[in-house]
Short mmCIF file of C-alpha atoms and ligand atoms in Angstrom, two decimals:
data_model
loop_
_atom_site.label_atom_id
_atom_site.label_comp_id
_atom_site.label_asym_id
_atom_site.label_seq_id
_atom_site.Cartn_x
_atom_site.Cartn_y
_atom_site.Cartn_z
CA MET A 29 83.09 74.88 139.51
CA GLN A 30 81.28 75.59 143.47
CA ASN A 31 81.57 79.19 143.89
CA GLY A 32 80.15 80.02 147.07
CA LYS A 33 81.53 76.71 148.89
CA ASN A 34 82.65 77.47 152.57
CA ILE A 35 85.39 75.31 152.73
CA LEU A 36 87.78 74.89 156.33
CA VAL A 37 91.85 74.95 155.29
CA ILE A 38 93.06 73.36 158.37
CA GLY A 39 96.87 74.56 158.20
CA GLY A 40 95.88 77.13 156.29
CA ALA A 41 99.22 79.17 157.17
CA GLY A 42 101.14 76.67 156.09
CA PHE A 43 103.65 76.36 152.70
CA ILE A 44 101.02 73.93 150.74
CA GLY A 45 97.76 75.24 152.65
CA SER A 46 98.92 79.24 151.75
CA HIS A 47 98.84 78.29 147.82
CA THR A 48 95.64 76.33 148.02
CA THR A 49 93.77 79.31 150.17
CA LEU A 50 94.68 81.58 147.40
CA ALA A 51 93.85 79.61 144.84
CA LEU A 52 89.95 78.70 145.76
CA LYS A 53 89.88 81.89 147.05
CA GLU A 54 90.70 82.25 143.00
CA ALA A 55 87.95 79.85 141.95
CA GLY A 56 85.02 81.70 143.80
CA PHE A 57 85.36 79.96 147.47
CA ASN A 58 84.92 81.03 150.64
CA VAL A 59 87.82 79.94 153.06
CA VAL A 60 87.93 79.71 156.66
CA ILE A 61 91.62 78.89 158.21
CA TYR A 62 91.99 76.84 160.96
CA ASP A 63 96.02 76.52 161.78
CA ASN A 64 97.51 77.20 165.98
CA PHE A 65 100.86 78.18 164.25
CA SER A 66 103.08 76.00 165.22
CA THR A 67 104.98 75.88 161.89
CA GLY A 68 102.66 78.64 160.32
CA HIS A 69 102.68 82.12 159.12
CA ARG A 70 100.00 84.77 159.75
CA ASP A 71 101.68 86.94 156.87
CA ALA A 72 100.32 83.62 154.48
CA CYS A 73 97.34 83.52 155.64
CA PHE A 74 94.74 84.58 152.58
CA GLY A 75 91.44 83.40 153.93
CA HIS A 76 88.13 85.64 154.75
CA GLU A 77 88.89 84.73 158.30
CA VAL A 78 91.12 82.90 159.89
CA VAL A 79 90.46 81.44 162.92
CA THR A 80 93.70 80.11 165.68
CA GLY A 81 92.92 76.12 167.33
CA GLU A 82 94.78 72.88 167.75
CA LEU A 83 93.49 70.21 165.33
CA ALA A 84 93.27 68.13 168.57
CA ASP A 85 90.43 70.62 169.88
CA GLN A 86 87.28 68.49 168.55
CA ALA A 87 84.73 70.41 170.36
CA LYS A 88 86.05 74.19 169.03
CA LEU A 89 86.27 72.15 165.27
CA THR A 90 83.01 71.38 165.47
CA GLN A 91 81.78 75.04 166.37
CA VAL A 92 83.88 75.50 163.52
CA LEU A 93 82.42 74.04 161.02
CA LYS A 94 78.88 74.62 162.14
CA THR A 95 79.39 78.76 162.78
CA HIS A 96 80.90 78.50 159.04
CA ASP A 97 78.45 76.32 157.30
CA ILE A 98 81.73 74.17 155.68
CA ASP A 99 80.71 72.28 153.01
CA CYS A 100 84.28 70.38 152.78
CA VAL A 101 87.21 70.28 155.11
CA VAL A 102 90.74 70.86 153.01
CA HIS A 103 93.20 68.79 155.76
CA PHE A 104 97.43 69.53 155.73
CA ALA A 105 98.51 70.21 159.37
CA ALA A 106 101.15 67.76 159.27
CA LEU A 107 104.45 67.39 160.97
CA ILE A 108 105.77 66.34 157.26
CA GLU A 109 109.72 65.26 157.48
CA ALA A 110 110.12 61.53 157.05
CA GLY A 111 114.16 61.67 159.05
CA GLN A 112 112.40 63.22 161.80
CA SER A 113 110.04 60.57 162.08
CA VAL A 114 112.15 57.81 162.43
CA ILE A 115 114.26 60.00 165.60
CA ASP A 116 110.39 60.90 167.39
CA PRO A 117 107.51 58.94 165.68
CA PHE A 118 104.79 59.00 168.64
CA ALA A 119 104.96 63.09 167.37
CA PHE A 120 103.64 61.75 164.34
CA TYR A 121 101.29 59.30 165.24
CA GLU A 122 99.74 61.70 168.20
CA ASN A 123 99.99 65.35 165.11
CA ASN A 124 99.22 63.23 161.96
CA VAL A 125 96.63 60.41 162.89
CA ALA A 126 95.34 60.93 166.63
CA ALA A 127 94.22 64.27 166.05
CA THR A 128 93.11 63.98 162.58
CA LEU A 129 90.00 61.31 164.59
CA PHE A 130 89.38 63.97 166.62
CA LEU A 131 89.00 66.12 163.38
CA LEU A 132 86.81 63.53 161.81
CA GLN A 133 84.72 63.14 164.68
CA ALA A 134 83.72 67.13 164.65
CA MET A 135 83.00 66.15 160.37
CA ARG A 136 80.43 63.77 162.16
CA THR A 137 79.12 65.96 164.54
CA ALA A 138 78.11 68.58 162.35
CA ASP A 139 77.36 66.53 159.87
CA VAL A 140 80.29 67.46 157.33
CA ALA A 141 81.09 65.11 155.13
CA LYS A 142 83.52 65.75 152.54
CA ILE A 143 87.19 66.16 153.27
CA VAL A 144 90.62 66.22 150.96
CA PHE A 145 93.66 64.92 153.65
CA SER A 146 97.50 66.05 152.04
CA SER A 147 98.46 62.69 151.75
CA THR A 148 101.94 61.82 150.53
CA ALA A 149 104.64 59.91 148.04
CA ALA A 150 105.75 58.38 151.16
CA VAL A 151 103.09 55.41 151.63
CA TYR A 152 104.92 53.74 148.42
CA GLY A 153 107.99 53.24 150.07
CA ASN A 154 110.73 51.15 148.40
CA GLN A 155 109.64 49.66 145.11
CA ASP A 156 111.04 48.57 142.04
CA MET A 157 108.84 50.54 139.90
CA ASP A 158 109.90 53.13 138.04
CA LEU A 159 106.41 54.96 138.21
CA LEU A 160 104.57 54.31 141.04
CA SER A 161 100.53 53.96 140.41
CA GLU A 162 98.49 54.30 143.26
CA GLY A 163 97.28 50.66 142.66
CA LEU A 164 100.77 49.49 143.91
CA PRO A 165 100.69 48.07 147.95
CA ASN A 166 101.58 51.05 149.86
CA GLU A 167 104.62 49.89 152.47
CA PRO A 168 106.39 52.85 153.29
CA VAL A 169 110.14 53.21 155.45
CA ASN A 170 109.43 56.05 157.77
CA PRO A 171 106.80 56.45 160.37
CA TYR A 172 105.76 59.86 158.67
CA GLY A 173 104.84 57.62 155.97
CA HIS A 174 102.97 55.03 158.09
CA SER A 175 100.60 58.05 159.94
CA LYS A 176 99.68 59.22 156.33
CA LEU A 177 98.78 56.24 155.36
CA MET A 178 96.58 54.95 158.53
CA VAL A 179 94.65 58.15 158.04
CA GLU A 180 93.61 57.08 154.53
CA THR A 181 93.00 53.78 156.24
CA MET A 182 90.43 55.67 158.64
CA LEU A 183 88.92 57.33 155.31
CA GLN A 184 88.43 54.24 153.15
CA THR A 185 86.36 53.16 156.28
CA ALA A 186 84.13 55.98 157.45
CA ALA A 187 83.02 56.43 154.04
CA ALA A 188 80.23 53.30 154.16
CA PRO A 189 79.21 53.50 157.94
CA TYR A 190 79.09 57.70 158.17
CA GLY A 191 78.70 58.59 154.44
CA LEU A 192 82.12 59.53 153.86
CA THR A 193 83.14 61.24 151.20
CA SER A 194 86.87 61.68 150.71
CA ILE A 195 89.71 62.58 149.00
CA ALA A 196 93.71 61.21 149.70
CA LEU A 197 96.03 63.51 147.47
CA ARG A 198 99.41 62.26 147.91
CA TYR A 199 101.86 64.79 146.41
CA PHE A 200 105.20 64.06 145.25
CA ASN A 201 107.80 67.07 146.31
CA ALA A 202 105.85 69.86 146.93
CA SER A 203 108.71 72.71 146.29
CA GLY A 204 108.49 75.86 143.97
CA ALA A 205 106.69 79.17 145.18
CA ASP A 206 103.59 81.60 144.62
CA PRO A 207 104.76 83.19 140.45
CA GLU A 208 103.23 86.18 142.21
CA GLY A 209 105.39 86.27 145.51
CA ARG A 210 102.10 86.30 147.59
CA THR A 211 103.85 83.27 149.56
CA GLY A 212 106.98 80.80 149.62
CA GLU A 213 108.08 78.12 151.10
CA ARG A 214 109.69 78.49 154.64
CA HIS A 215 110.57 76.10 157.06
CA ASP A 216 111.88 76.10 160.56
CA PRO A 217 114.36 74.58 160.91
CA GLU A 218 114.42 73.86 156.91
CA THR A 219 114.89 70.59 156.09
CA HIS A 220 113.92 71.00 152.59
CA LEU A 221 116.78 70.58 149.53
CA ILE A 222 115.60 73.62 147.94
CA PRO A 223 115.06 75.89 150.23
CA LEU A 224 118.74 74.00 151.47
CA LEU A 225 120.76 75.25 148.21
CA ILE A 226 118.68 78.27 148.10
CA GLN A 227 120.12 79.14 151.41
CA ALA A 228 123.60 78.42 150.40
CA ALA A 229 123.72 79.95 147.66
CA LEU A 230 121.84 83.11 149.41
CA GLY A 231 125.81 82.64 151.22
CA GLN A 232 122.85 81.55 154.72
CA ARG A 233 125.00 78.63 155.13
CA ASP A 234 128.33 77.79 155.00
CA HIS A 235 127.77 75.01 152.52
CA PHE A 236 124.97 71.76 151.25
CA LYS A 237 125.48 68.42 151.69
CA ILE A 238 124.21 65.87 149.55
CA PHE A 239 122.61 62.51 152.10
CA GLY A 240 123.93 59.54 150.15
CA THR A 241 125.66 59.21 146.84
CA ASP A 242 125.73 55.16 146.94
CA TYR A 243 121.80 55.09 145.85
CA ASP A 244 121.03 51.91 143.11
CA THR A 245 120.31 55.64 140.82
CA PRO A 246 122.18 56.84 137.68
CA ASP A 247 124.22 59.19 140.21
CA GLY A 248 123.73 57.66 143.34
CA THR A 249 122.23 60.22 144.31
CA CYS A 250 117.96 60.06 144.98
CA ILE A 251 115.43 60.42 142.65
CA ARG A 252 112.11 63.00 143.14
CA ASP A 253 109.32 63.62 141.85
CA TYR A 254 109.54 67.58 142.32
CA ILE A 255 105.68 69.30 142.12
CA HIS A 256 104.84 73.18 141.69
CA VAL A 257 102.90 73.90 144.87
CA SER A 258 100.76 75.96 142.15
CA ASP A 259 100.09 72.68 140.20
CA LEU A 260 99.76 71.49 143.82
CA ALA A 261 97.43 74.01 144.40
CA GLN A 262 94.81 73.93 141.93
CA GLY A 263 95.11 69.70 142.82
CA HIS A 264 93.19 70.65 145.52
CA VAL A 265 90.30 72.77 143.68
CA ALA A 266 89.40 70.13 141.56
CA ALA A 267 89.33 67.55 144.11
CA VAL A 268 87.31 69.26 146.08
CA ASN A 269 84.97 69.86 143.31
CA ARG A 270 84.75 66.15 142.77
CA ALA A 271 83.48 65.34 146.48
CA LEU A 272 81.61 68.43 146.23
CA GLY A 273 80.08 66.66 143.36
CA GLN A 274 79.92 63.01 144.44
CA SER A 275 76.46 62.10 145.00
CA GLN A 276 78.14 58.64 146.97
CA PRO A 277 80.33 58.30 149.72
CA GLY A 278 83.41 56.94 149.20
CA PHE A 279 87.40 57.06 149.15
CA GLU A 280 89.89 57.71 146.61
CA GLY A 281 93.54 58.08 146.50
CA MET A 282 95.58 59.73 143.29
CA ASN A 283 98.52 61.03 142.92
CA LEU A 284 99.97 64.47 142.81
CA GLY A 285 103.26 64.50 140.97
CA THR A 286 104.60 64.62 137.51
CA GLY A 287 105.79 61.51 136.84
CA THR A 288 109.35 62.97 135.76
CA GLY A 289 111.87 62.07 138.26
CA HIS A 290 115.30 64.15 139.13
CA SER A 291 118.48 63.63 141.20
CA VAL A 292 119.24 65.79 143.91
CA ARG A 293 123.04 65.73 141.98
CA GLU A 294 120.47 67.76 139.31
CA VAL A 295 118.38 69.58 141.38
CA VAL A 296 121.98 70.86 143.32
CA ASP A 297 122.63 72.25 139.70
CA THR A 298 120.02 73.46 138.27
CA VAL A 299 120.07 75.83 142.03
CA LYS A 300 123.80 76.41 141.05
CA ARG A 301 123.02 77.59 137.91
CA VAL A 302 119.72 79.46 138.64
CA SER A 303 121.60 81.58 141.22
CA GLY A 304 125.02 81.90 139.36
CA SER A 305 126.04 80.60 142.67
CA ASP A 306 128.59 78.48 143.37
CA PHE A 307 128.98 76.89 146.66
CA ARG A 308 130.34 74.74 148.71
CA VAL A 309 128.64 71.13 148.59
CA GLU A 310 129.50 68.21 150.32
CA LEU A 311 129.23 63.80 149.90
CA CYS A 312 127.67 62.72 153.75
CA PRO A 313 126.25 59.22 154.12
CA ARG A 314 122.53 58.59 153.61
CA ARG A 315 119.63 60.32 155.52
CA ALA A 316 117.46 57.58 157.97
CA GLY A 317 114.17 57.11 155.89
CA ASP A 318 114.98 57.60 152.72
CA PRO A 319 113.49 55.74 150.05
CA ALA A 320 115.71 55.88 146.50
CA LYS A 321 113.19 56.87 143.90
CA LEU A 322 109.76 58.37 144.23
CA VAL A 323 108.93 59.26 140.89
CA ALA A 324 104.04 59.48 140.13
CA ASP A 325 102.44 58.11 137.85
CA ALA A 326 100.29 60.90 137.22
CA CYS A 327 97.64 59.45 135.49
CA ARG A 328 94.82 59.28 138.39
CA ALA A 329 94.48 62.36 138.55
CA LYS A 330 94.81 63.21 135.03
CA GLU A 331 91.35 60.49 134.12
CA LEU A 332 89.66 61.80 137.93
CA LEU A 333 90.76 65.05 138.72
CA ASP A 334 91.27 66.84 134.82
CA TRP A 335 94.08 67.88 136.86
CA GLU A 336 98.11 67.49 135.39
CA ALA A 337 101.07 69.70 136.40
CA THR A 338 101.85 72.67 134.17
CA ARG A 339 104.92 74.93 135.82
CA SER A 340 106.49 71.96 137.10
CA ASP A 341 109.27 71.52 134.50
CA LEU A 342 112.72 72.23 137.58
CA GLU A 343 114.22 75.60 136.03
CA THR A 344 110.70 76.82 136.63
CA ILE A 345 110.07 75.83 140.25
CA VAL A 346 113.67 77.03 141.43
CA LYS A 347 113.17 80.02 139.36
CA ASP A 348 110.06 81.09 141.15
CA ALA A 349 111.65 79.80 144.69
CA TRP A 350 114.77 81.29 144.03
CA ARG A 351 112.81 84.72 143.23
CA PHE A 352 110.81 84.22 146.36
CA PHE A 353 114.08 82.76 148.82
CA SER A 354 115.97 86.35 147.45
CA GLY A 355 113.15 88.52 148.05
CA ARG A 356 113.03 87.85 151.63
CA SER A 357 116.61 88.09 151.51
CA ALA A 358 116.79 91.64 150.04
CA GLY A 359 113.72 93.15 151.91
N1 LIG B 579 118.68 65.56 150.99
C1 LIG B 579 119.61 66.18 151.11
N2 LIG B 579 120.47 66.97 151.37
C2 LIG B 579 119.48 67.50 152.38
C3 LIG B 579 117.90 68.74 152.30
C4 LIG B 579 117.87 67.10 151.55
O1 LIG B 579 120.47 65.61 150.24
O2 LIG B 579 119.97 68.24 153.31
C5 LIG B 579 118.23 65.32 149.71
C6 LIG B 579 116.90 64.06 150.38
O3 LIG B 579 117.83 62.97 151.42
C7 LIG B 579 116.37 63.13 149.35
C8 LIG B 579 116.14 64.31 148.68
O4 LIG B 579 116.97 65.48 149.24
O5 LIG B 579 116.76 62.87 149.12
C9 LIG B 579 114.43 65.76 148.92
O6 LIG B 579 114.46 65.16 150.38
P1 LIG B 579 112.79 65.96 151.01
O7 LIG B 579 113.39 66.47 152.12
O8 LIG B 579 113.69 67.91 150.68
O9 LIG B 579 112.60 65.94 150.70
P2 LIG B 579 111.76 64.43 151.19
O10 LIG B 579 111.80 63.42 149.93
O11 LIG B 579 112.34 63.44 152.36
O12 LIG B 579 110.61 64.44 151.81
C10 LIG B 579 109.06 65.15 151.59
C11 LIG B 579 108.18 66.10 152.08
C12 LIG B 579 106.86 65.29 152.74
C13 LIG B 579 106.40 63.66 151.38
C14 LIG B 579 107.92 63.15 150.17
C15 LIG B 579 107.08 63.15 149.17
O13 LIG B 579 108.78 66.25 153.36
O14 LIG B 579 106.57 64.87 153.27
O15 LIG B 579 108.90 64.42 150.45
O16 LIG B 579 107.89 62.50 148.78
F1 LIG B 579 106.35 62.71 151.92
#
């Protein structure tokens, strides 16, 4: 463990960023959060310090990196909705790619050479494989996945000339909430499966729509690998430790997933069971940009980070998310 090291968490007020901040602090790191609060929440900032700023503000980032003597950056700030990226791709290239280049330039200027980057399972696209391993060709089917892949390429090509050490964590479907209820998933508007189902169970929406029932999967609905956000947070702590421990520059990309997939219908049934609410479900056409199945081969992260999911069975994920949402709704 690298106790006492200074970590800049960009996008630390968001869903995965807030959980990762808690985990980094518990591991003994000093955490500075940098966020523009376009989607993040001030009450989800758990860092020792918070700086409000834009990812594209290279001068400000350079100053923050220098002033706080940052050892490693963890970069979450991005647009994340695959469906939206099909509708407005340039917004994704601007926010996720162009602005990240400013961050990387700021890191060069400030002589910060370690970064852990939020990548995604969306870099794989539609593959005819049971499990997605990192050696597969990258064939994103939406601009969101392309934008993350472009950043992976930038990181990879920066190793030799600039001495950058980077780890890209390809998340599968982040879900759940902090088991202690300190933070959880809050997007506005919400587009993600489990929060939408819970809103339907709480009566906050009239019904829930399943997007696509004619996929080539056992029950016709999409299959995803749901990973508890607390497991993801621990994966980041392990990746930061690995990056800090590397004496040579280089790039590594690895999945953070469980290796087990669940269909949309299975998730619907689990939320109904956990909540005790039999809300109405409407069967709808496919949503653009959705691959049929995304399930991780989780071996590389186990090997390189000594990390594996421990809280990601679907029932636990849904129970933790339900507790967070129903607590907020009662409060
Ligand atoms: N879904 C519905 N109805 C809804 C919302 C979602 O049926 O109202 C379905 C989707 O079609 C998909 C599944 O539920 O099949 C999961 O959808 P999400 O929107 O929750 O998540 P995505 O799989 O589209 O994407 C998420 C993140 C991405 C990340 C990806 C990795 O948003 O950032 O997981 O698998 F890249």
